[in-house]
Each structure stands twice: as structure tokens, then as C-alpha cells.
Short mmCIF file of C-alpha atoms and ligand atoms in Angstrom, two decimals:
data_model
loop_
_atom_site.label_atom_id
_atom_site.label_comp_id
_atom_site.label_asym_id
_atom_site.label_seq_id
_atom_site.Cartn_x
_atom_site.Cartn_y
_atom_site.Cartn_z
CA UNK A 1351 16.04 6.22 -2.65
CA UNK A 1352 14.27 4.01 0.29
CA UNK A 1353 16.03 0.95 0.78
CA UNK A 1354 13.22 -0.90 1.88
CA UNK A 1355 10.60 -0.20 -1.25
CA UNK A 1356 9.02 -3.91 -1.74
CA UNK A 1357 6.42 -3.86 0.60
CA UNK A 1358 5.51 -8.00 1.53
CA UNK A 1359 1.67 -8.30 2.30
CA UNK A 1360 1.23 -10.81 5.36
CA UNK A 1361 -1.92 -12.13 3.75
CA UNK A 1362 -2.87 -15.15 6.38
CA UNK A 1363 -5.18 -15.96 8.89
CA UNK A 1364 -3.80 -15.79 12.14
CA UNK A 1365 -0.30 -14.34 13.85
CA UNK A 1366 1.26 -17.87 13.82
CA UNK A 1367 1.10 -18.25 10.20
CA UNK A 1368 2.21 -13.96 9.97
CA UNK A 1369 5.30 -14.67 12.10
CA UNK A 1370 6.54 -17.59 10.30
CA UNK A 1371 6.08 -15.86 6.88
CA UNK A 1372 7.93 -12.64 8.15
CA UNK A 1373 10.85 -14.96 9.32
CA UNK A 1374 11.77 -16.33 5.90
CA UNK A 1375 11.84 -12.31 4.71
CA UNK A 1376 14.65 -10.32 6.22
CA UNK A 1377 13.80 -6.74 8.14
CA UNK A 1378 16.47 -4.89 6.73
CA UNK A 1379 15.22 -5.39 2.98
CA UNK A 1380 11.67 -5.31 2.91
CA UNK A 1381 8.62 -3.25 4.32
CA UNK A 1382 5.37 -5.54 5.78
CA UNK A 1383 1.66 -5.72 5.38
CA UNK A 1384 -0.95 -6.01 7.51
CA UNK A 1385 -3.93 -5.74 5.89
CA UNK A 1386 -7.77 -6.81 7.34
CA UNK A 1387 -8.15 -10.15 8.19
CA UNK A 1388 -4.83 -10.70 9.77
CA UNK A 1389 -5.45 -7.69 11.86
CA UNK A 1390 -9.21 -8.75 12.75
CA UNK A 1391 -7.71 -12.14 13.99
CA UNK A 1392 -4.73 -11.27 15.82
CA UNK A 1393 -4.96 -7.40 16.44
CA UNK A 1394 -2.09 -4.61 17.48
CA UNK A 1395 -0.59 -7.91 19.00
CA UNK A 1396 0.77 -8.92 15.76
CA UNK A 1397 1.87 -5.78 14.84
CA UNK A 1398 4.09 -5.33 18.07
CA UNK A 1399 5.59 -8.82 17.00
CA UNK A 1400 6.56 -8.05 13.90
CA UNK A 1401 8.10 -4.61 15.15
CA UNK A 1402 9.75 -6.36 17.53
CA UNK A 1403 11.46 -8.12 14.52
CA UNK A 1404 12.70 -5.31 13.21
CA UNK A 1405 9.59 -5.00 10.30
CA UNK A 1406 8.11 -1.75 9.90
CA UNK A 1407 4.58 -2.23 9.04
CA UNK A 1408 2.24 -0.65 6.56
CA UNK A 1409 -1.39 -1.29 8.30
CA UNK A 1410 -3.65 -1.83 5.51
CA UNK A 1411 -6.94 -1.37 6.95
CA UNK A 1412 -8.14 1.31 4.21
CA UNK A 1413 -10.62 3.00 7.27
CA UNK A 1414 -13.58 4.73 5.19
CA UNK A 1415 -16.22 6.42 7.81
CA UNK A 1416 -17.15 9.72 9.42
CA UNK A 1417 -14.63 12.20 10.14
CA UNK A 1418 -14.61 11.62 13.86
CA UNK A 1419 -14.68 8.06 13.57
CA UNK A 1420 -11.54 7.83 11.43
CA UNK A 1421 -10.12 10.85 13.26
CA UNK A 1422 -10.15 8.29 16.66
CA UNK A 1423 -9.01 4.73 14.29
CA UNK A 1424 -6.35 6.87 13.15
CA UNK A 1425 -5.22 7.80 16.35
CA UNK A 1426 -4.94 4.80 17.40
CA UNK A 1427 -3.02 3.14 14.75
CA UNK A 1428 -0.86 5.96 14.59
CA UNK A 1429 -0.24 4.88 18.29
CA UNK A 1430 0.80 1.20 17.13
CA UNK A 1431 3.93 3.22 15.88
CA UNK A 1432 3.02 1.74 12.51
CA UNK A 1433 5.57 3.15 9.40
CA UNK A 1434 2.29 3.95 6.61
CA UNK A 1435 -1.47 3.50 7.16
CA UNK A 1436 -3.93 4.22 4.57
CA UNK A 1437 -8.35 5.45 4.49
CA UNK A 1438 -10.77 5.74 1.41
CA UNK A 1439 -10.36 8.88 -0.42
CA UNK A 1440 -14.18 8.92 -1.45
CA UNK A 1441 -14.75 9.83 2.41
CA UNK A 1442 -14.18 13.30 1.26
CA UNK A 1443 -12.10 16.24 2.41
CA UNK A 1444 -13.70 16.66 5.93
CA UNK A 1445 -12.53 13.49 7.26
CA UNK A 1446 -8.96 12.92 5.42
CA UNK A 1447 -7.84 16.22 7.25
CA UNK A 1448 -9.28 14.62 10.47
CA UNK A 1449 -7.60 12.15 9.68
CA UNK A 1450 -4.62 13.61 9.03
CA UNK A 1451 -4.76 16.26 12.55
CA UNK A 1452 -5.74 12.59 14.17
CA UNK A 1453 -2.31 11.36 13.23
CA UNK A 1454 -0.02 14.48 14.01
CA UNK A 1455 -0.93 13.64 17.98
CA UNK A 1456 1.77 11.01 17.96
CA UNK A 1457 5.82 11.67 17.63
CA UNK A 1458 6.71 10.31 14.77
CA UNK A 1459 3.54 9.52 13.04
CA UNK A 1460 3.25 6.87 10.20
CA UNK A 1461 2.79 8.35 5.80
CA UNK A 1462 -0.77 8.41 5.54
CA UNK A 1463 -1.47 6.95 2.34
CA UNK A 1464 -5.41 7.33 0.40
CA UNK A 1465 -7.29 4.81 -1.56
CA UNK A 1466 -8.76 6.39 -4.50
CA UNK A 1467 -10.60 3.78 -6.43
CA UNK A 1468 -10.32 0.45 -5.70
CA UNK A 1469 -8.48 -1.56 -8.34
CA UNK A 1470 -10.92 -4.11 -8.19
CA UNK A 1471 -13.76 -2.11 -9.77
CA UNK A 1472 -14.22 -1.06 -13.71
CA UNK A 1473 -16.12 1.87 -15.76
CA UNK A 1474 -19.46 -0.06 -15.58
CA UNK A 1475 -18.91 -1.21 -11.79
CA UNK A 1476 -18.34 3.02 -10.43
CA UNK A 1477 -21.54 3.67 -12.56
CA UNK A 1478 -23.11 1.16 -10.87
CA UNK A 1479 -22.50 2.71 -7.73
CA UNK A 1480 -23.69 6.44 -8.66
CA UNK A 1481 -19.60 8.05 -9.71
CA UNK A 1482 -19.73 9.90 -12.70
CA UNK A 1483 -16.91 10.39 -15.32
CA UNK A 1484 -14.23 7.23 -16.38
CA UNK A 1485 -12.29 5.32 -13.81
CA UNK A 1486 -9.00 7.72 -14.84
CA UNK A 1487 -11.23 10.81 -14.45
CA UNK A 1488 -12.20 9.47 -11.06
CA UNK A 1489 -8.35 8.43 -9.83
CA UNK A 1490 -7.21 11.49 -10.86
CA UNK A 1491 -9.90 13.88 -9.43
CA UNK A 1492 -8.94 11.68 -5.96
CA UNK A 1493 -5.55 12.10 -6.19
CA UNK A 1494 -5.87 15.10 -6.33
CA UNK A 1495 -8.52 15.64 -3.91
CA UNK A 1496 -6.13 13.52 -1.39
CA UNK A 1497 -3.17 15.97 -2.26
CA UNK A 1498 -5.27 18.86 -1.29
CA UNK A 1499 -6.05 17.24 1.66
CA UNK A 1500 -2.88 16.53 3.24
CA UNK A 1501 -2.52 12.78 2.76
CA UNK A 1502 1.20 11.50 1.86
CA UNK A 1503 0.46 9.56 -1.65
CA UNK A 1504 -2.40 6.97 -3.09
CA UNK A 1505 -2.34 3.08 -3.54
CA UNK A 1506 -2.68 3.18 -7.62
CA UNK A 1507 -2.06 0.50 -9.72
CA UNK A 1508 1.57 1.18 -11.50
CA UNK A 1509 -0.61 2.11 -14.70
CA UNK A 1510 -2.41 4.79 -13.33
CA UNK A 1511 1.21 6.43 -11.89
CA UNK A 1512 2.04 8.68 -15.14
CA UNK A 1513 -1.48 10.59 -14.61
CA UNK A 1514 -1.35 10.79 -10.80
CA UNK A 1515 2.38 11.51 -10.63
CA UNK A 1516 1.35 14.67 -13.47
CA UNK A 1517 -1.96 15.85 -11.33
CA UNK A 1518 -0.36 15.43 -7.88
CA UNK A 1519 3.40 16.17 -8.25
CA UNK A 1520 6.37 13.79 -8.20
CA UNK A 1521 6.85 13.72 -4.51
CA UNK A 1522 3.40 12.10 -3.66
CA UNK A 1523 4.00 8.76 -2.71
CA UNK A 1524 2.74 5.63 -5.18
CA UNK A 1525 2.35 2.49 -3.29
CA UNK A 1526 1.62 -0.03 -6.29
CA UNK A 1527 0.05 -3.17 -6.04
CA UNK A 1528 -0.57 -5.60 -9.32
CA UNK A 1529 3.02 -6.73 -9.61
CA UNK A 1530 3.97 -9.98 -11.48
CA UNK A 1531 7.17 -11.48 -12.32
CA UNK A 1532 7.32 -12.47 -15.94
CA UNK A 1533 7.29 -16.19 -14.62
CA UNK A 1534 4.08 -16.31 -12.53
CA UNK A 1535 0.63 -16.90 -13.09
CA UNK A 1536 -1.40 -13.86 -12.37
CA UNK A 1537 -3.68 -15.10 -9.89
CA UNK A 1538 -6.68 -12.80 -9.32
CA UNK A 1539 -5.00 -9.83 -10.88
CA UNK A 1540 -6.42 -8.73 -14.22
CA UNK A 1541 -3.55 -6.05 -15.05
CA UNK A 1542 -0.20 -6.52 -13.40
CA UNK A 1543 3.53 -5.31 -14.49
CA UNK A 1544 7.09 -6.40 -13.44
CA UNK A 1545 8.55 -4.56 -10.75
CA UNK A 1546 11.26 -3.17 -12.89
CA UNK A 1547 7.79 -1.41 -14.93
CA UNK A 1548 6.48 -0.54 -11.74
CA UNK A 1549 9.48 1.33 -10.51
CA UNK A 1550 9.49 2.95 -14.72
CA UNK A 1551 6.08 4.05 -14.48
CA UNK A 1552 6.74 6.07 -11.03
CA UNK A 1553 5.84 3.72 -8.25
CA UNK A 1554 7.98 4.39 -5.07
CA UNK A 1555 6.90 1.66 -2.88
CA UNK A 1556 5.70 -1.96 -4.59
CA UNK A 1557 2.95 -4.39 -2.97
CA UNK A 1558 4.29 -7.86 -4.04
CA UNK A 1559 2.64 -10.80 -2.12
CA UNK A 1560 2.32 -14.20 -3.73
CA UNK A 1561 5.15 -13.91 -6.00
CA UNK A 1562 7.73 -13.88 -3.21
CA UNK A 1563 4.94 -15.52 -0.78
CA UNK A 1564 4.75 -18.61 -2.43
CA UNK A 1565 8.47 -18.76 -3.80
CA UNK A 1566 9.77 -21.77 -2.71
CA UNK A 1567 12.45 -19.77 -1.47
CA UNK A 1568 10.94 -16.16 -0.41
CA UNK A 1569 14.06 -14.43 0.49
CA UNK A 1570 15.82 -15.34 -2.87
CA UNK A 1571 12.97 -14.36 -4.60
CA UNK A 1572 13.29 -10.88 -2.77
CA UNK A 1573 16.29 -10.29 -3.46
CA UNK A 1574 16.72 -11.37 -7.36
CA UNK A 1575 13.42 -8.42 -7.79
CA UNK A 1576 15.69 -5.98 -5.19
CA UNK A 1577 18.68 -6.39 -7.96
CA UNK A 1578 16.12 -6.78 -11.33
CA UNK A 1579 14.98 -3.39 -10.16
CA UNK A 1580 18.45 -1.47 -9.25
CA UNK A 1581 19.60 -3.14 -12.50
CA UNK A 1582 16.57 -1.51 -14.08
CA UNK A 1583 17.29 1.96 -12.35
CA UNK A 1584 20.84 1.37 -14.27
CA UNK A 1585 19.96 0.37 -17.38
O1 LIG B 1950 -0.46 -11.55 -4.01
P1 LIG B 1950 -0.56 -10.18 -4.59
O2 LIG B 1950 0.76 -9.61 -5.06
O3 LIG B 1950 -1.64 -10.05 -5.61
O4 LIG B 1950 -0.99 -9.28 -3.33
C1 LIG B 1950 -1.35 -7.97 -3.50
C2 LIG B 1950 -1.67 -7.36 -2.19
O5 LIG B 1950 -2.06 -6.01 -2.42
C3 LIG B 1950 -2.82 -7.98 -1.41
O6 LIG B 1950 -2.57 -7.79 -0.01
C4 LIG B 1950 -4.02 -7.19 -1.85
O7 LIG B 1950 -5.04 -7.15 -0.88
C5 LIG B 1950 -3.40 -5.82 -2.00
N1 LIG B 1950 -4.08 -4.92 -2.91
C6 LIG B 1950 -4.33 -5.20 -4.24
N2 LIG B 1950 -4.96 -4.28 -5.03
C7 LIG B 1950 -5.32 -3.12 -4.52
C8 LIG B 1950 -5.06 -2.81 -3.20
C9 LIG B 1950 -4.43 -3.74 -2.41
O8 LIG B 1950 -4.00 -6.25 -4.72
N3 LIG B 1950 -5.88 -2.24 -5.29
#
């Protein structure tokens, strides 16, 4: 299995503050983030910086638009030489296989990973917005529309990864956000697991940012959750 499966989420406001967070986290144990607003501030300049460090980055831009449109941001960020990227599965089949053609232009291009429903949203909110059918009905059916459609895996939260990794096959990637350690605070997250639950329920990579982000110490803290989860994988 990937070394390198805790993905750390650079989740500040401008390259300074990105390059002194990814220089308390070491290169050869953990995956980065860069998600919107670090990106809109500091651009593909940031992202060089950090690959210049050694980081591979996952560029978390979740690009939802017409086919053409995400066919050319694709290109592009496939360009950046970035390890994973991700779009919106709800933009439907046309433009995830542009996407996906957009990306095979480049060498060695980067797992393109879809959203399928936003983990922020409930039953009442995807009513709301027109989507018929439960939240699971509608994670599923985009799984497996993404699967169909030649992306690499989904963002899911780690309690969704039973029913995705049964509709869309073990080897389609689960990068899991929502992780807690049993002695944080959850924040903003309403549903979160422990890594080691995470890893149980079938997530290959894990999104953990303020749990090792505002450890006093964030490279301990990365590496007791690298052994809690091999010890996991042992038990
Ligand atoms: O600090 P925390 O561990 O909650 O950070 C989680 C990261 O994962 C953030 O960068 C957040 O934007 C991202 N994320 C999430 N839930 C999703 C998708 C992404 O929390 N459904």
C-alpha cells in the first residue's frame, strides 16, 4: 500500500503561511493540499514550491463547468505536474471524459479524482436544489456515474466507502475527508471517524487538516496516526 496516504490540506491564506506549514510536515510521509483560496492567492507558484520540496500535491480546486471549459483547466493543472486533481461529478458524463482526454495530453498525468455530493449538504438541502432520491442514492448513482466515466475514485466521507467501494469496485480510489482523532474537538465537521475507521471502512487516501495542523507538534502528530493506522492494519 501507498506510503504516503494522509493527505495534509494547506488550508491558509497566502504561500508564506503554505510554506511554513509544509516545513514542519516531512515529504517523504505525507501527500499535500491545495485547495481554493490558497491557490486563488498565490497560484501554480505555490505549487512549484512545494514540489520543489519534495510534496506531491493534490490540487483541490473541485472545477465544475462546461466540458470545454474543464477540458482546458484540466489541462492546465495537469501541466503543474500535480500528483491528484479532482471536478464535480454532477457536471455529467460529457465533461468528466473531457476532462479526463484533457488530462491524458501530459506524461505522467495526475489521478483524477470526482466530487459526488458535497459533504456539506443533507437530504433536505439536495431537494432544495432540484436532486431527487436520498443523499446515498445520489453518492452512489455518482460514483458510479464517475466510474463509467473514466475518473480514478471520489472524495466520500469514510461512511459512505462500504456502498461506493460495492457499486464502483475496490480499486476506485476513496480520498476521505471528516477525520478526527479521538482527542479533538470536531470543529465544523458534523460526522467524522478516526483514521484507523477510515482506513476499516475502505478509504485509501485520508484528508486530515486541523488535527495535525494545529498539533502543537505537526510532525509527531503525523506520525503517531501513520503507526495508529499500520497498527490498525495489524490488529
Ligand atoms: O481540518 P479538517 O480535517 O476538517 O480539513 C478537512 C479538509 O478537507 C479541508 O481542506 C476541507 O476543505 C476538505 N474537505 C472536507 N469535506 C469535503 C471535502 C473536502 O472537509 N467533503
Amino acid at each position: 500500500m501507498d506510503n504516503k496516504r494522509i493527505i495534509v490540506p494547506l488550508d491558509v491564506p497566502d504561500a508564506e503561511a503554505a510554506l511554513a506549514l509544509a516545513a514542519r510536515l516531512d515529504s517523504k510521509l505525507c501527500r499535500v493540499k491545495v485547495g481554493k483560496e490558497l491557490f486563488v492567492a498565490a497560484g501554480p507558484a505555490v505549487v512549484a514550491r512545494l514540489q520543489e520540496r519534495g510534496f506531491e500535491v493534490f490540487l483541490d480546486l473541485k472545477f465544475h463547468d462546461i466540458p470545454n471549459t474543464v477540458a482546458g483547466a484540466c489541462r492546465a493543472a495537469a501541466r503543474l505536474g500535480v500528483w491528484m486533481m479532482n471536478v464535480h461529478a454532477s457536471g455529467g458524463e460529457a465533461m468528466l471524459r473531457a476532462a479526463r482526454e484533457a488530462i491524458e495530453t501530459v506524461a505522467r498525468p495526475p489521478l483524477l479524482i470526482a466530487v459526488t455530493i458535497l459533504t456539506s449538504l443533507a437530504d433536505e438541502d439536495l431537494a432544495q436544489v432540484g436532486f431527487a432520491g436520498s443523499l446515498m442514492d445520489n453518492v452512489e448513482r455518482l460514483a458510479r456515474l464517475a466510474r463509467a466515466s473514466g475518473m480514478d475514485g471520489v472524495v466520500c466521507s469514510a461512511r459512505e466507502a462500504p456502498l461506493i467501494r460495492k457499486a464502483a469496485g475496490e480499486d476506485f480510489i476513496l480520498v476521505t475527508p471528516g477525520i478526527r482523532l479521538k482527542t479533538d474537538d470536531n470543529d465544523d465537521q458534523a460526522r467524522t471517524v478516526t483514521p484507523v475507521e477510515a482506513v476499516r471502512l475502505g478509504a485509501h487516501y485520508l484528508v486530515i487538516g486541523r488535527s495535525i495542523t494545529k498539533a502543537a507538534d505537526p510532525a509527531a502528530t503525523l506520525a503517531a496516526i501513520r503507526a495508529s493506522i499500520e497498527e490498525g492494519a495489524a490488529a
